[in-house]
Amino acid sequence: MRIDIPEGQEPIGYVWGEMVPGIGMAAANFSLSVYEHTTLGLREFEAARLRIAQINGCLFCLDWRTEREGHKVEEEFADAVTQWRTTDAFDDRTRLAAEYAERYALDHHGLDEEFWTRMTALYSQREIVELTMSIGSWLAFGRLNHVLGLDAVCVLPTH
């Protein structure tokens, strides 16, 4: 871990809440809002989220599975996300969510008209904005936690 955490303190809570409360609490609220207010389907949401987790290497993001009304994606889903181009486990929206997450993280300048034609054919403008904000949240905060080494020691919050 790159940040000193006082004994007895939970790392994420301390870093996000006590070290930089003005920034950290706003970031935490944004991060939680992505889960609490999403209108995206669970599979497309998780395909994008897990693809970012794979790219970031965030340990707890890789272990986390979003739950909605008692449902989670199947255990093999993470492997399918890795193989998003060829898997037969995804419908077109789910595959496109994983592609968007990967390109957003690794080649956002390469999001060309052909991509946007496919995106707007399957997602509404509202869904595109929501997915974009969600991906941005996961990219930023998962990477932050991994870079600071918090992902190896923190406890995931329930939502």
Coordinates of C-alpha atoms in Angstrom, one line a residue:
M1 CA 0.0 0.0 0.0
R2 CA 1.3 3.4 -0.9
I3 CA -0.6 5.4 1.8
D4 CA -0.1 5.0 5.5
I5 CA -3.4 4.0 7.2
P6 CA -3.7 4.4 11.0
E7 CA -4.2 1.1 12.9
G8 CA -7.8 0.3 13.2
Q9 CA -8.9 2.4 10.2
E10 CA -10.6 0.9 7.2
P11 CA -8.4 1.9 4.2
I12 CA -11.0 3.1 1.7
G13 CA -13.0 4.9 4.4
Y14 CA -9.9 6.6 5.7
V15 CA -8.4 7.7 2.4
W16 CA -11.6 8.7 0.7
G17 CA -13.4 10.0 3.8
E18 CA -10.8 11.4 6.2
M19 CA -7.8 12.3 4.2
V20 CA -9.6 14.3 1.5
P21 CA -13.2 14.6 2.8
G22 CA -14.2 17.3 0.3
I23 CA -13.1 15.3 -2.7
G24 CA -13.4 11.8 -1.4
M25 CA -17.0 12.0 -0.3
A26 CA -18.0 13.6 -3.6
A27 CA -16.2 10.8 -5.4
A28 CA -17.8 8.1 -3.2
N29 CA -21.2 9.6 -3.8
F30 CA -20.6 9.6 -7.6
S31 CA -19.3 6.0 -7.4
L32 CA -22.4 4.8 -5.4
S33 CA -24.8 6.7 -7.7
V34 CA -23.6 4.6 -10.6
Y35 CA -25.0 1.5 -8.9
E36 CA -28.0 3.1 -7.2
H37 CA -29.4 5.0 -10.2
T38 CA -28.5 2.9 -13.2
T39 CA -31.2 2.1 -15.8
L40 CA -28.8 -0.3 -17.7
G41 CA -29.4 -4.0 -17.8
L42 CA -27.3 -6.0 -15.3
R43 CA -25.4 -7.9 -18.0
E44 CA -24.4 -4.9 -20.1
F45 CA -23.6 -3.0 -16.8
E46 CA -21.4 -5.8 -15.6
A47 CA -19.7 -6.4 -19.0
A48 CA -18.5 -2.8 -19.0
R49 CA -17.6 -2.7 -15.3
L50 CA -15.7 -6.0 -15.4
R51 CA -13.8 -5.0 -18.6
I52 CA -12.6 -1.8 -16.8
A53 CA -11.7 -3.9 -13.8
Q54 CA -9.6 -6.2 -16.0
I55 CA -7.9 -3.3 -17.6
N56 CA -7.2 -1.5 -14.3
G57 CA -6.2 -4.7 -12.5
C58 CA -8.2 -3.6 -9.5
L59 CA -8.3 -6.7 -7.2
F60 CA -11.6 -6.0 -5.4
C61 CA -13.2 -4.7 -8.6
L62 CA -12.4 -8.1 -10.2
D63 CA -13.9 -10.0 -7.3
W64 CA -17.0 -7.8 -7.0
R65 CA -20.3 -8.8 -8.7
T66 CA -23.1 -6.3 -8.8
E67 CA -26.3 -7.7 -7.4
R68 CA -29.8 -6.6 -8.3
E69 CA -32.9 -7.9 -6.7
G70 CA -31.0 -11.0 -5.7
H71 CA -29.5 -11.6 -9.1
K72 CA -25.9 -11.6 -10.2
V73 CA -24.2 -12.6 -13.4
E74 CA -23.1 -16.2 -13.7
E75 CA -19.6 -17.1 -12.4
E76 CA -18.3 -17.7 -16.0
F77 CA -19.3 -14.1 -17.0
A78 CA -15.9 -12.6 -16.2
D79 CA -14.2 -15.1 -18.6
A80 CA -16.8 -14.2 -21.3
V81 CA -15.9 -10.5 -20.7
T82 CA -12.3 -11.2 -21.4
Q83 CA -13.4 -12.9 -24.7
W84 CA -16.1 -10.3 -25.5
R85 CA -15.2 -10.3 -29.2
T86 CA -15.9 -14.0 -29.7
T87 CA -18.1 -15.2 -26.8
D88 CA -21.5 -16.6 -27.6
A89 CA -22.6 -15.7 -24.0
F90 CA -23.4 -12.1 -25.0
D91 CA -26.1 -10.4 -26.9
D92 CA -25.2 -7.4 -29.1
R93 CA -25.8 -4.8 -26.3
T94 CA -23.6 -6.7 -23.8
R95 CA -20.8 -7.2 -26.3
L96 CA -21.0 -3.5 -27.3
A97 CA -20.8 -2.4 -23.6
A98 CA -17.6 -4.5 -23.1
E99 CA -16.2 -3.1 -26.4
Y100 CA -17.1 0.5 -25.4
A101 CA -15.4 0.1 -22.0
E102 CA -12.2 -1.3 -23.5
R103 CA -12.0 1.4 -26.2
Y104 CA -12.9 4.1 -23.7
A105 CA -10.0 3.0 -21.4
L106 CA -7.4 2.2 -24.1
D107 CA -8.3 4.1 -27.3
H108 CA -10.9 6.8 -26.8
H109 CA -9.5 8.7 -29.8
G110 CA -10.4 5.7 -31.9
L111 CA -14.1 5.8 -31.2
D112 CA -15.0 6.5 -34.8
E113 CA -18.2 7.1 -36.7
E114 CA -18.6 3.3 -37.4
F115 CA -18.5 2.7 -33.7
W116 CA -21.0 5.4 -32.9
T117 CA -23.4 4.2 -35.6
R118 CA -23.4 0.8 -33.9
M119 CA -23.7 2.4 -30.5
T120 CA -26.7 4.6 -31.3
A121 CA -28.4 1.7 -33.0
L122 CA -28.5 -0.2 -29.8
Y123 CA -28.4 2.4 -27.0
S124 CA -30.5 5.5 -26.4
Q125 CA -28.7 8.8 -25.9
R126 CA -29.5 8.7 -22.2
E127 CA -28.1 5.2 -22.0
I128 CA -24.9 6.2 -23.8
V129 CA -24.4 9.1 -21.3
E130 CA -25.1 6.8 -18.3
L131 CA -22.8 4.1 -19.6
T132 CA -20.1 6.7 -20.3
M133 CA -20.3 8.2 -16.8
S134 CA -20.3 4.7 -15.3
I135 CA -17.2 3.7 -17.2
G136 CA -15.5 6.9 -16.3
S137 CA -16.2 6.3 -12.6
W138 CA -14.9 2.7 -12.7
L139 CA -11.9 3.7 -14.7
A140 CA -10.9 6.6 -12.4
F141 CA -11.7 5.1 -9.0
G142 CA -10.7 1.5 -9.7
R143 CA -7.4 2.8 -11.0
L144 CA -7.0 5.1 -8.1
N145 CA -7.5 2.3 -5.6
H146 CA -5.1 0.0 -7.5
V147 CA -2.4 2.6 -7.9
L148 CA -2.5 3.4 -4.2
G149 CA -2.6 -0.3 -3.2
L150 CA -6.0 0.1 -1.5
D151 CA -7.6 -2.7 -3.6
A152 CA -5.6 -5.4 -1.9
V153 CA -6.7 -4.4 1.6
C154 CA -10.1 -2.8 1.5
V155 CA -13.5 -4.3 2.2
L156 CA -16.1 -3.7 -0.5
P157 CA -19.1 -1.7 0.6
T158 CA -22.6 -3.2 0.2
H159 CA -25.1 -1.2 -1.7

